[in-house]
């Protein structure tokens, strides 16, 4: 048996220098990562005679060793801390769990006829980007409003290249159809410049410009153009009526933290060009009784070291280490960044708005969590489980007549779905249409890996299917010596309607049918439906890819690289089949002779 870790003795060996400490458990798992101005003083504070909070004591009871990384400066320590947190995802650190990048509006400035589109990912110098927005829905709404004012194309380049006549967007006056020459280059370029003014928040300037164009068209007796500009001015006014625009600072983020008991919410409200682009909320569990200031201090580096940094950050509550954060953020942004907490005038209004929204969202989140906890307890009671399940895993199989079979596993914990731990499985050794064989393979692959890597085991396993799928699941778990994990198979009733499901449960000789109003049944339906959604999405993607590539794989002289180039250029197999030889040769890597072969091969049937 390992001897107990002597924290006080260890602290005496640590230098009084800045750096990062990593607390490790008995299996060398990372429990906590922290930084310190003086490592010895910070670590000693954990092991003094004064009792720590219950949560910190529980963490310290798991510590088997501590690693120390000395750095030259506090700034270097902060960067290293963020790197280690991102790499190890420590159990007791406050983590930024949503890794999805912010959506932007991209203007494809490198194209002859630039278009607007929703974009996530790295920033390319050849294009222009506007944002970030709080969600993809906010981007789509903004793009829709822009189209009402200025008819800029919003289609993909591959779609644009393959048009032979205007699409519906032209018919409803949302696009000027540059793809088929319905607008000349100079007019389209002017529209692009107008859209840039709109995206940059220069609405007054745009309004004056449109008014001038309308007057000029009217004076030259071009009443059709004058009417068009009149309609744009009206659309612009209508859109601006919906927006709250400040005449103050152009670019700022308001970042606030609010807590209730052991739950907290950190929110980011983005102001760009004086316009509120919306908010993002990150819900947290205060694992070590952190204050809202400590929560905010933990999240800020994780968030802004992976996202663009605006000129100004307004934070609430006031946090420690502002000087170091300001220096690091300024270096990353390549410009001076200001972090402040005491604000007045319109900044105070923004802060008040952010706090109000964050508080209301946290209250709604807690109410939703309470409802989820109630359903979880009801499910445990209904199934007769010894303890309430903390981790649930549900499996489903999806295919079309045996084609492109995909297995899926979704994970729920005490908070709800844990999408980062969802997994899909492509079948390796199962005959087409063998649902039982597919379920066996998926369960074996999943739980062999769990056992080998000593990963967290579920408290309850659900499978979509009837008695046969239940038997398969039980057999696999028994083979892996995991037979004590309860299994529930969810079978559809005779009419296949929600509420008539039959449940095959471990320890019961007959199927269990729950009333349609059962909270436990509602939770099972939610988890089962999520597994079905995840499985069928993967199946459709695999099927579409297989059908597309299976056709092109038979084309002589076309390998994987050229297949990708062809599909990317034309946007899909159907557009590729319609392409003439003169368009095929425009694709990089396609010669005249190969274009002829592809053209005739795709038309041979």
PDB file of C-alpha atoms in Angstrom, residues 395-397 435-436 439 462-474 487-494 501-506 510-512:
ATOM      1  CA  UNK A 395     -26.323   2.622 -27.531  1.00  0.00           C
ATOM      2  CA  UNK A 396     -28.097   2.554 -30.889  1.00  0.00           C
ATOM      3  CA  UNK A 397     -27.419   1.048 -34.329  1.00  0.00           C
ATOM      4  CA  UNK A 435     -28.301  -5.731 -35.744  1.00  0.00           C
ATOM      5  CA  UNK A 436     -27.440  -8.150 -32.941  1.00  0.00           C
ATOM      6  CA  UNK A 439     -24.652  -4.234 -31.055  1.00  0.00           C
ATOM      7  CA  UNK A 462     -29.350   1.517 -22.060  1.00  0.00           C
ATOM      8  CA  UNK A 463     -29.719  -0.095 -25.489  1.00  0.00           C
ATOM      9  CA  UNK A 464     -32.278   0.707 -28.163  1.00  0.00           C
ATOM     10  CA  UNK A 465     -34.070  -2.566 -28.908  1.00  0.00           C
ATOM     11  CA  UNK A 466     -36.011  -5.433 -27.398  1.00  0.00           C
ATOM     12  CA  UNK A 467     -35.293  -8.642 -25.531  1.00  0.00           C
ATOM     13  CA  UNK A 468     -32.629  -9.758 -28.033  1.00  0.00           C
ATOM     14  CA  UNK A 469     -30.581  -6.584 -27.668  1.00  0.00           C
ATOM     15  CA  UNK A 470     -30.950  -6.816 -23.883  1.00  0.00           C
ATOM     16  CA  UNK A 471     -29.527 -10.353 -23.973  1.00  0.00           C
ATOM     17  CA  UNK A 472     -26.568  -9.243 -26.118  1.00  0.00           C
ATOM     18  CA  UNK A 473     -25.747  -6.362 -23.756  1.00  0.00           C
ATOM     19  CA  UNK A 474     -25.932  -8.584 -20.680  1.00  0.00           C
ATOM     20  CA  UNK A 487     -28.957  -2.915 -18.276  1.00  0.00           C
ATOM     21  CA  UNK A 488     -32.194  -1.532 -19.738  1.00  0.00           C
ATOM     22  CA  UNK A 489     -33.362  -2.307 -23.287  1.00  0.00           C
ATOM     23  CA  UNK A 490     -35.921   0.158 -24.652  1.00  0.00           C
ATOM     24  CA  UNK A 491     -38.316  -1.519 -27.089  1.00  0.00           C
ATOM     25  CA  UNK A 492     -40.993   0.350 -29.034  1.00  0.00           C
ATOM     26  CA  UNK A 493     -44.585  -0.683 -28.386  1.00  0.00           C
ATOM     27  CA  UNK A 494     -46.880  -2.218 -30.989  1.00  0.00           C
ATOM     28  CA  UNK A 501     -42.306   1.541 -24.800  1.00  0.00           C
ATOM     29  CA  UNK A 502     -41.483  -1.755 -23.111  1.00  0.00           C
ATOM     30  CA  UNK A 503     -38.424  -1.894 -20.870  1.00  0.00           C
ATOM     31  CA  UNK A 504     -36.358  -5.049 -20.361  1.00  0.00           C
ATOM     32  CA  UNK A 505     -34.515  -4.493 -17.091  1.00  0.00           C
ATOM     33  CA  UNK A 506     -31.797  -6.429 -15.265  1.00  0.00           C
ATOM     34  CA  UNK A 510     -40.975  -9.674 -17.567  1.00  0.00           C
ATOM     35  CA  UNK A 511     -41.035  -6.434 -19.521  1.00  0.00           C
ATOM     36  CA  UNK A 512     -41.828  -3.243 -17.643  1.00  0.00           C
TER      37      UNK A 512
END
